[in-house]
mmCIF file of C-alpha atoms in Angstrom:
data_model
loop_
_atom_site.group_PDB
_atom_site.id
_atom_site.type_symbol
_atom_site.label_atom_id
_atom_site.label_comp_id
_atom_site.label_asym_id
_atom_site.label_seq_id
_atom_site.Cartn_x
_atom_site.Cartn_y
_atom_site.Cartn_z
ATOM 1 C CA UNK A 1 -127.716 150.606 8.586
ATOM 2 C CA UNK A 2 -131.559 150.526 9.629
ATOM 3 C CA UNK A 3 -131.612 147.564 7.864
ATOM 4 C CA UNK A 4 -129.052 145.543 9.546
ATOM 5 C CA UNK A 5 -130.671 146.901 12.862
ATOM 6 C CA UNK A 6 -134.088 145.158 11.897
ATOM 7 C CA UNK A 7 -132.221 142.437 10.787
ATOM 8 C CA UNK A 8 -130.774 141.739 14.010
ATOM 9 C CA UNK A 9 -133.678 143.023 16.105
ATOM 10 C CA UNK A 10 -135.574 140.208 13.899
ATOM 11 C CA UNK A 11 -133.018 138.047 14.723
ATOM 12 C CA UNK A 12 -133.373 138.248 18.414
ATOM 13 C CA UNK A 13 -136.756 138.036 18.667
ATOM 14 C CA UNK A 14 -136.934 135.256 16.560
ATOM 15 C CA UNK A 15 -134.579 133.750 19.094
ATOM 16 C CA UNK A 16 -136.740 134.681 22.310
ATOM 17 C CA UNK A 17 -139.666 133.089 20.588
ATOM 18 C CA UNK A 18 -138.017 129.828 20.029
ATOM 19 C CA UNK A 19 -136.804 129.471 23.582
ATOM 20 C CA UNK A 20 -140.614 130.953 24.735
ATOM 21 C CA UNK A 21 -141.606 127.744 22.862
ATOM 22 C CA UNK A 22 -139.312 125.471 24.251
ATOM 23 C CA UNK A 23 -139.882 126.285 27.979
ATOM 24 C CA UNK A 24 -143.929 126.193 26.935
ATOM 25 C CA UNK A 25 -143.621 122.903 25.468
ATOM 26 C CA UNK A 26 -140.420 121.302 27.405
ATOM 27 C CA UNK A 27 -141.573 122.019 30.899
ATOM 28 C CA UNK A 28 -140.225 119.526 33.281
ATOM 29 C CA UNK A 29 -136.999 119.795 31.031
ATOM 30 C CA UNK A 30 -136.577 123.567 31.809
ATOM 31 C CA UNK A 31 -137.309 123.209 34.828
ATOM 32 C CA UNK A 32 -134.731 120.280 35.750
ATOM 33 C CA UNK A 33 -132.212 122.437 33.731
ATOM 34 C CA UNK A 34 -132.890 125.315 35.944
ATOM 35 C CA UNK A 35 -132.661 123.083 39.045
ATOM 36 C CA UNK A 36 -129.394 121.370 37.522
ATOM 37 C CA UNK A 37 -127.646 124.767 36.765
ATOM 38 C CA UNK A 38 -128.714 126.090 40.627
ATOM 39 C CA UNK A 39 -127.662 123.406 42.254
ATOM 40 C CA UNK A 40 -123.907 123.305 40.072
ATOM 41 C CA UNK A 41 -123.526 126.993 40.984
ATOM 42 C CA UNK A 42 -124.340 126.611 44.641
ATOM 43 C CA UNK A 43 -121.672 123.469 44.568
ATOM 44 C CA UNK A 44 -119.036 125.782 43.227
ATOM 45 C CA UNK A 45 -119.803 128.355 45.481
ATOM 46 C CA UNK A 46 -119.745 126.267 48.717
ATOM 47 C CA UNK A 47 -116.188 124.361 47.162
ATOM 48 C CA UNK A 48 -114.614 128.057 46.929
ATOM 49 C CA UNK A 49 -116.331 129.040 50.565
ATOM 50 C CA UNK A 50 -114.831 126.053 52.297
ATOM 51 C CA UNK A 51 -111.324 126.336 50.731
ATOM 52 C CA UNK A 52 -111.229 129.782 51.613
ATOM 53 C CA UNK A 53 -112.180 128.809 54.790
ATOM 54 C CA UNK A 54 -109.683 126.115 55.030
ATOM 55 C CA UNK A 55 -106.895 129.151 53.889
ATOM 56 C CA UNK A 56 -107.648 131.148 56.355
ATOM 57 C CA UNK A 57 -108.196 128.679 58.880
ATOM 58 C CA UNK A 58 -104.148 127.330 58.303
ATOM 59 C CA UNK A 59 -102.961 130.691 58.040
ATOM 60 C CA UNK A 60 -104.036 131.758 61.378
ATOM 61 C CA UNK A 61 -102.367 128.809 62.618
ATOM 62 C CA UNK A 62 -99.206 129.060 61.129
ATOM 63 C CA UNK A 63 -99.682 132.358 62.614
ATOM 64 C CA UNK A 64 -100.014 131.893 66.099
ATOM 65 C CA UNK A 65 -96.655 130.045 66.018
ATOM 66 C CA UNK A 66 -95.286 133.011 64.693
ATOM 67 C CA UNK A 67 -93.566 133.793 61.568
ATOM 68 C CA UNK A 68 -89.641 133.660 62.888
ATOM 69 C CA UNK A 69 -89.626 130.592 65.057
ATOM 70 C CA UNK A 70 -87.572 128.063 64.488
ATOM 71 C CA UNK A 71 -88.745 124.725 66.488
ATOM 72 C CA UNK A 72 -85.549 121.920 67.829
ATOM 73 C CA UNK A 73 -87.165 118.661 68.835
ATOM 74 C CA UNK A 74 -86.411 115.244 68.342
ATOM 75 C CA UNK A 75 -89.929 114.442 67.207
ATOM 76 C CA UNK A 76 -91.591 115.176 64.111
ATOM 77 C CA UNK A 77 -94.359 117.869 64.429
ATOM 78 C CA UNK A 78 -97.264 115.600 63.403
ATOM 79 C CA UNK A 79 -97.433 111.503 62.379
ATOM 80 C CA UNK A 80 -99.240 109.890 60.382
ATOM 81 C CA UNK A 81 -100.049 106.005 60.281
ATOM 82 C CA UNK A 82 -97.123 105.442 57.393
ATOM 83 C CA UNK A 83 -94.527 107.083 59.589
ATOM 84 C CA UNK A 84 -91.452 105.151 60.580
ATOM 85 C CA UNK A 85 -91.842 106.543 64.135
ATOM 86 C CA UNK A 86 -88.654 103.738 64.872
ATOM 87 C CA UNK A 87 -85.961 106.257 63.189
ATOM 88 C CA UNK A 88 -86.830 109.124 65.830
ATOM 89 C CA UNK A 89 -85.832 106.721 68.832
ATOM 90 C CA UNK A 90 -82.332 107.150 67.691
ATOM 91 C CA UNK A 91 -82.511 110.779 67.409
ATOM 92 C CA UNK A 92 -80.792 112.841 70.922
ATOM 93 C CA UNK A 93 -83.429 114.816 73.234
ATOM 94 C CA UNK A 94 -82.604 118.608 72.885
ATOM 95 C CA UNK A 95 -80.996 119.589 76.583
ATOM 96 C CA UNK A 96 -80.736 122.884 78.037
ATOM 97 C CA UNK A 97 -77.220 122.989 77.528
ATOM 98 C CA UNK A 98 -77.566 122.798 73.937
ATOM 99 C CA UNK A 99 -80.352 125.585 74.072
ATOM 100 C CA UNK A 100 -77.934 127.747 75.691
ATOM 101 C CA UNK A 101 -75.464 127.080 73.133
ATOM 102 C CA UNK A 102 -77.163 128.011 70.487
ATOM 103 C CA UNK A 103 -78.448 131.319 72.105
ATOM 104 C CA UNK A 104 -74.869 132.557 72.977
ATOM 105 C CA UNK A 105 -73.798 131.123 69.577
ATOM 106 C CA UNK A 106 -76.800 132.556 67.436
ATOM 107 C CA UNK A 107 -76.263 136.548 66.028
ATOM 108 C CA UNK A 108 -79.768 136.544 65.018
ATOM 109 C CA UNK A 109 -81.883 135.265 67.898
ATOM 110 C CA UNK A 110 -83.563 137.486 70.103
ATOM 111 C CA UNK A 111 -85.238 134.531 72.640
ATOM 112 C CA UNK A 112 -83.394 131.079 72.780
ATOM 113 C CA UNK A 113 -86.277 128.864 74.766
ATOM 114 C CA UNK A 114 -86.049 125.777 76.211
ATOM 115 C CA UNK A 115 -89.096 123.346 76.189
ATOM 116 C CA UNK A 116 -90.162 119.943 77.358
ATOM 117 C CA UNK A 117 -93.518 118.123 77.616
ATOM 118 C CA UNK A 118 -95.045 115.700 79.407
ATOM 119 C CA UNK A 119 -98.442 114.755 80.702
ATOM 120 C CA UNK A 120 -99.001 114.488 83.835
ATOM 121 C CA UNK A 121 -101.650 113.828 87.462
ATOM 122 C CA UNK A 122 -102.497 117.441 88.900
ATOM 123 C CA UNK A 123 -103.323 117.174 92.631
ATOM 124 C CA UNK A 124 -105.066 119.749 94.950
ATOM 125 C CA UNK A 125 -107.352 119.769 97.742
ATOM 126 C CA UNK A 126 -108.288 116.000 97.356
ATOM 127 C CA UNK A 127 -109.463 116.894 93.333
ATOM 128 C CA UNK A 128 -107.075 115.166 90.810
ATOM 129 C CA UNK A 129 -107.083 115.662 87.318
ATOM 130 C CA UNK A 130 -105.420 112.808 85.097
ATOM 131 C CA UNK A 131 -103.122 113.521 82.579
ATOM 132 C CA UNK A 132 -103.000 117.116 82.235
ATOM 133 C CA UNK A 133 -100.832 118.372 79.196
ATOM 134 C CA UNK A 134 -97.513 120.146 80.629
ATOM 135 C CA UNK A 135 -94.925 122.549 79.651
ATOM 136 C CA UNK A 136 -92.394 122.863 81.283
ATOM 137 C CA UNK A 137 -90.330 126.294 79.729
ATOM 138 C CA UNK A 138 -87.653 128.475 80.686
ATOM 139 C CA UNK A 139 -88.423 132.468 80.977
ATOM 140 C CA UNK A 140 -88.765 133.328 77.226
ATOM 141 C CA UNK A 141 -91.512 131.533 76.890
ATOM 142 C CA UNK A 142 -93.919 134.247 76.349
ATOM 143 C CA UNK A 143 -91.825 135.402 73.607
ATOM 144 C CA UNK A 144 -92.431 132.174 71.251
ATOM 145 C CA UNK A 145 -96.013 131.308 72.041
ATOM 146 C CA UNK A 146 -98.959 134.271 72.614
ATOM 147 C CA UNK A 147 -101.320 133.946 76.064
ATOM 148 C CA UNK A 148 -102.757 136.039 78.374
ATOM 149 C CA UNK A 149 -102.941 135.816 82.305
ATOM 150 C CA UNK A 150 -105.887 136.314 83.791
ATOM 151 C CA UNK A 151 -105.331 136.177 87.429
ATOM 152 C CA UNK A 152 -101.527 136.354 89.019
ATOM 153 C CA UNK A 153 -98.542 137.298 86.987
ATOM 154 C CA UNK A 154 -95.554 135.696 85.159
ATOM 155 C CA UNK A 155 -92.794 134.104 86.908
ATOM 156 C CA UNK A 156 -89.137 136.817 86.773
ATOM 157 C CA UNK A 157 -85.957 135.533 85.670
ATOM 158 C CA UNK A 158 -84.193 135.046 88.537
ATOM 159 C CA UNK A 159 -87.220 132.215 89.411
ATOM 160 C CA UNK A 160 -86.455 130.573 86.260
ATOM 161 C CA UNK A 161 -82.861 130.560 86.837
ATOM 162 C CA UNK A 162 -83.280 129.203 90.441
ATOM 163 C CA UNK A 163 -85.349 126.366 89.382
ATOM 164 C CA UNK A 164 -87.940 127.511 91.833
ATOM 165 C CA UNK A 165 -91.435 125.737 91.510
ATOM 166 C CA UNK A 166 -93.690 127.514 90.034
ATOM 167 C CA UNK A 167 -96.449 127.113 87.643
ATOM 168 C CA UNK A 168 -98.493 129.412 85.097
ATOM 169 C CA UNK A 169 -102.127 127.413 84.821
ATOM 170 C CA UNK A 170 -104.911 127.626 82.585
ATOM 171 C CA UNK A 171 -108.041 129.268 83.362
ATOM 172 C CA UNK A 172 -109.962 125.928 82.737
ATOM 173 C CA UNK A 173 -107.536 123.977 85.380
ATOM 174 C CA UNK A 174 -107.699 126.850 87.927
ATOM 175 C CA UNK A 175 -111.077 126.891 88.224
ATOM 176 C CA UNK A 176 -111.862 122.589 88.558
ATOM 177 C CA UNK A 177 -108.850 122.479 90.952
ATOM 178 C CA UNK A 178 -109.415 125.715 93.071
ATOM 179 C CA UNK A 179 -113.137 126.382 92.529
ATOM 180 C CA UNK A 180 -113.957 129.339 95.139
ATOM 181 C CA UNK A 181 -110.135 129.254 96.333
ATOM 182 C CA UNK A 182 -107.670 132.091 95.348
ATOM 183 C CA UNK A 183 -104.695 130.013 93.812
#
Protein backbone atom coordinates (compact mmCIF):
# COMPACT_ATOMS: atom_id res chain seq x y z
CA UNK A 1 0.00 0.00 0.00
CA UNK A 2 2.90 2.58 0.88
CA UNK A 3 4.23 1.58 -2.14
CA UNK A 4 1.54 2.35 -4.52
CA UNK A 5 1.23 5.73 -2.54
CA UNK A 6 4.94 6.65 -3.55
CA UNK A 7 4.25 5.37 -6.71
CA UNK A 8 1.62 7.73 -7.41
CA UNK A 9 3.00 10.59 -5.32
CA UNK A 10 6.12 9.97 -7.83
CA UNK A 11 3.85 10.00 -10.42
CA UNK A 12 2.44 13.38 -9.81
CA UNK A 13 5.32 15.09 -9.23
CA UNK A 14 6.89 13.81 -12.08
CA UNK A 15 3.91 15.33 -13.84
CA UNK A 16 4.19 18.93 -12.15
CA UNK A 17 7.79 18.94 -13.20
CA UNK A 18 7.12 18.34 -16.78
CA UNK A 19 4.49 21.03 -17.08
CA UNK A 20 7.07 23.41 -14.67
CA UNK A 21 9.30 22.77 -17.74
CA UNK A 22 7.02 23.43 -20.33
CA UNK A 23 5.69 26.82 -19.07
CA UNK A 24 9.72 27.65 -18.34
CA UNK A 25 10.65 26.82 -21.74
CA UNK A 26 7.22 27.46 -23.83
CA UNK A 27 6.52 30.91 -22.56
CA UNK A 28 4.65 32.90 -25.06
CA UNK A 29 2.81 29.48 -25.73
CA UNK A 30 1.49 29.30 -22.10
CA UNK A 31 0.81 32.35 -22.00
CA UNK A 32 -1.40 32.60 -25.34
CA UNK A 33 -3.03 29.34 -24.00
CA UNK A 34 -3.91 31.06 -20.85
CA UNK A 35 -5.17 34.12 -22.78
CA UNK A 36 -7.06 31.69 -25.32
CA UNK A 37 -8.78 29.65 -22.49
CA UNK A 38 -9.82 33.28 -20.61
CA UNK A 39 -11.06 34.76 -23.30
CA UNK A 40 -13.33 31.24 -24.44
CA UNK A 41 -14.67 31.21 -20.86
CA UNK A 42 -15.57 34.87 -20.72
CA UNK A 43 -17.37 34.24 -24.37
CA UNK A 44 -19.43 31.50 -22.84
CA UNK A 45 -20.20 33.35 -19.97
CA UNK A 46 -21.39 36.57 -21.71
CA UNK A 47 -23.49 34.02 -24.50
CA UNK A 48 -25.36 32.47 -21.29
CA UNK A 49 -25.67 36.24 -19.62
CA UNK A 50 -27.29 37.68 -22.69
CA UNK A 51 -29.70 34.74 -23.35
CA UNK A 52 -30.73 34.85 -19.95
CA UNK A 53 -31.19 38.25 -20.39
CA UNK A 54 -33.06 37.88 -23.54
CA UNK A 55 -35.46 35.12 -21.33
CA UNK A 56 -36.25 37.26 -18.99
CA UNK A 57 -36.53 40.19 -21.03
CA UNK A 58 -39.59 38.19 -23.30
CA UNK A 59 -41.05 36.83 -20.34
CA UNK A 60 -41.80 40.05 -18.75
CA UNK A 61 -43.35 40.98 -21.87
CA UNK A 62 -45.48 38.26 -22.48
CA UNK A 63 -46.27 39.17 -19.03
CA UNK A 64 -47.49 42.49 -19.09
CA UNK A 65 -50.10 41.32 -21.65
CA UNK A 66 -51.17 39.01 -19.20
CA UNK A 67 -51.38 35.37 -19.12
CA UNK A 68 -55.39 34.88 -20.01
CA UNK A 69 -55.91 37.36 -22.79
CA UNK A 70 -57.04 36.44 -25.75
CA UNK A 71 -56.39 39.32 -28.54
CA UNK A 72 -59.35 39.66 -31.86
CA UNK A 73 -57.88 41.84 -34.57
CA UNK A 74 -57.77 41.70 -38.09
CA UNK A 75 -54.04 42.35 -38.19
CA UNK A 76 -51.29 40.19 -37.38
CA UNK A 77 -49.44 41.16 -34.12
CA UNK A 78 -46.07 41.91 -35.76
CA UNK A 79 -44.80 41.83 -39.79
CA UNK A 80 -42.05 41.13 -41.13
CA UNK A 81 -40.67 42.09 -44.73
CA UNK A 82 -41.83 38.39 -46.20
CA UNK A 83 -45.36 38.92 -44.99
CA UNK A 84 -48.20 38.84 -47.46
CA UNK A 85 -49.70 41.90 -45.70
CA UNK A 86 -52.38 41.70 -49.07
CA UNK A 87 -54.37 38.60 -47.39
CA UNK A 88 -55.28 40.78 -44.17
CA UNK A 89 -57.14 43.45 -46.45
CA UNK A 90 -59.75 40.87 -46.92
CA UNK A 91 -60.04 40.03 -43.39
CA UNK A 92 -63.48 42.02 -41.45
CA UNK A 93 -62.54 44.84 -38.73
CA UNK A 94 -63.71 43.48 -35.27
CA UNK A 95 -66.96 45.89 -34.34
CA UNK A 96 -68.38 46.46 -31.07
CA UNK A 97 -71.24 44.48 -31.80
CA UNK A 98 -69.27 41.49 -32.24
CA UNK A 99 -67.34 42.29 -28.90
CA UNK A 100 -70.54 42.29 -27.20
CA UNK A 101 -71.43 39.09 -28.64
CA UNK A 102 -68.88 37.31 -27.59
CA UNK A 103 -69.02 38.68 -23.95
CA UNK A 104 -72.75 37.70 -23.47
CA UNK A 105 -71.91 34.49 -25.42
CA UNK A 106 -68.53 33.62 -23.55
CA UNK A 107 -69.00 31.41 -19.93
CA UNK A 108 -65.47 32.02 -19.23
CA UNK A 109 -64.73 35.71 -19.73
CA UNK A 110 -64.62 37.97 -17.00
CA UNK A 111 -63.84 41.47 -19.25
CA UNK A 112 -64.96 41.44 -23.01
CA UNK A 113 -62.99 44.84 -24.32
CA UNK A 114 -63.36 46.58 -27.23
CA UNK A 115 -60.29 48.31 -28.91
CA UNK A 116 -59.35 50.43 -31.86
CA UNK A 117 -56.23 52.42 -32.85
CA UNK A 118 -55.33 55.11 -34.69
CA UNK A 119 -52.79 57.88 -34.72
CA UNK A 120 -53.69 60.94 -34.57
CA UNK A 121 -52.92 65.41 -34.28
CA UNK A 122 -53.41 66.38 -30.45
CA UNK A 123 -54.35 70.08 -30.18
CA UNK A 124 -54.29 72.41 -27.08
CA UNK A 125 -53.57 75.85 -26.29
CA UNK A 126 -51.97 76.60 -29.77
CA UNK A 127 -49.25 73.38 -29.01
CA UNK A 128 -49.91 70.44 -31.45
CA UNK A 129 -48.39 67.26 -31.29
CA UNK A 130 -48.38 65.11 -34.64
CA UNK A 131 -49.35 61.77 -34.70
CA UNK A 132 -49.88 60.75 -31.27
CA UNK A 133 -50.59 56.91 -30.82
CA UNK A 134 -54.43 56.43 -29.71
CA UNK A 135 -56.64 54.02 -28.05
CA UNK A 136 -59.65 54.32 -28.17
CA UNK A 137 -61.29 51.43 -25.45
CA UNK A 138 -64.42 50.74 -23.84
CA UNK A 139 -64.52 50.59 -19.77
CA UNK A 140 -62.65 47.26 -19.21
CA UNK A 141 -59.80 48.47 -20.36
CA UNK A 142 -57.88 48.52 -17.23
CA UNK A 143 -58.65 44.99 -16.84
CA UNK A 144 -56.53 43.75 -20.05
CA UNK A 145 -53.61 46.14 -20.01
CA UNK A 146 -51.77 47.37 -16.42
CA UNK A 147 -51.23 51.49 -15.89
CA UNK A 148 -51.35 53.76 -13.32
CA UNK A 149 -52.95 57.36 -13.13
CA UNK A 150 -51.13 59.85 -11.85
CA UNK A 151 -53.25 62.86 -11.78
CA UNK A 152 -57.34 62.60 -12.31
CA UNK A 153 -59.18 59.35 -12.26
CA UNK A 154 -60.70 56.75 -14.65
CA UNK A 155 -63.66 57.41 -16.66
CA UNK A 156 -67.23 55.23 -14.86
CA UNK A 157 -69.31 53.13 -16.92
CA UNK A 158 -72.08 55.00 -17.53
CA UNK A 159 -69.38 57.59 -19.51
CA UNK A 160 -68.35 54.77 -21.57
CA UNK A 161 -71.76 53.75 -22.33
CA UNK A 162 -72.82 57.37 -23.22
CA UNK A 163 -70.07 57.83 -25.61
CA UNK A 164 -69.10 60.90 -23.69
CA UNK A 165 -65.61 62.44 -24.65
CA UNK A 166 -63.25 61.77 -22.56
CA UNK A 167 -59.68 60.91 -22.55
CA UNK A 168 -57.10 59.11 -20.09
CA UNK A 169 -53.47 60.78 -21.24
CA UNK A 170 -50.05 59.96 -20.61
CA UNK A 171 -47.92 61.68 -18.24
CA UNK A 172 -45.42 62.56 -21.11
CA UNK A 173 -48.44 64.22 -23.30
CA UNK A 174 -49.92 66.02 -20.24
CA UNK A 175 -47.10 67.72 -19.42
CA UNK A 176 -45.88 69.14 -23.38
CA UNK A 177 -49.59 69.99 -23.95
CA UNK A 178 -50.58 71.51 -20.49
CA UNK A 179 -47.18 72.50 -19.05
CA UNK A 180 -48.13 74.62 -15.76
CA UNK A 181 -52.00 74.06 -16.59
CA UNK A 182 -54.17 71.61 -14.48
CA UNK A 183 -55.74 69.36 -17.31
Amino acid sequence: MIKRLRYIAHFYSESFYFAYQALKLNKVRAFLSLIGITIGIFSIISVFAVLDSLKSSIHSSIESLGNNIVYVQKWPWEFSNDYPWWKYLSRPVVTVDEANEIADRSAKASSVVFMAKSMKNVEYNKIEIKDVPLIIADYDFDKVRSFEIDKGRYFTPNESKSGVKKAIIGATLASILYKSDNP
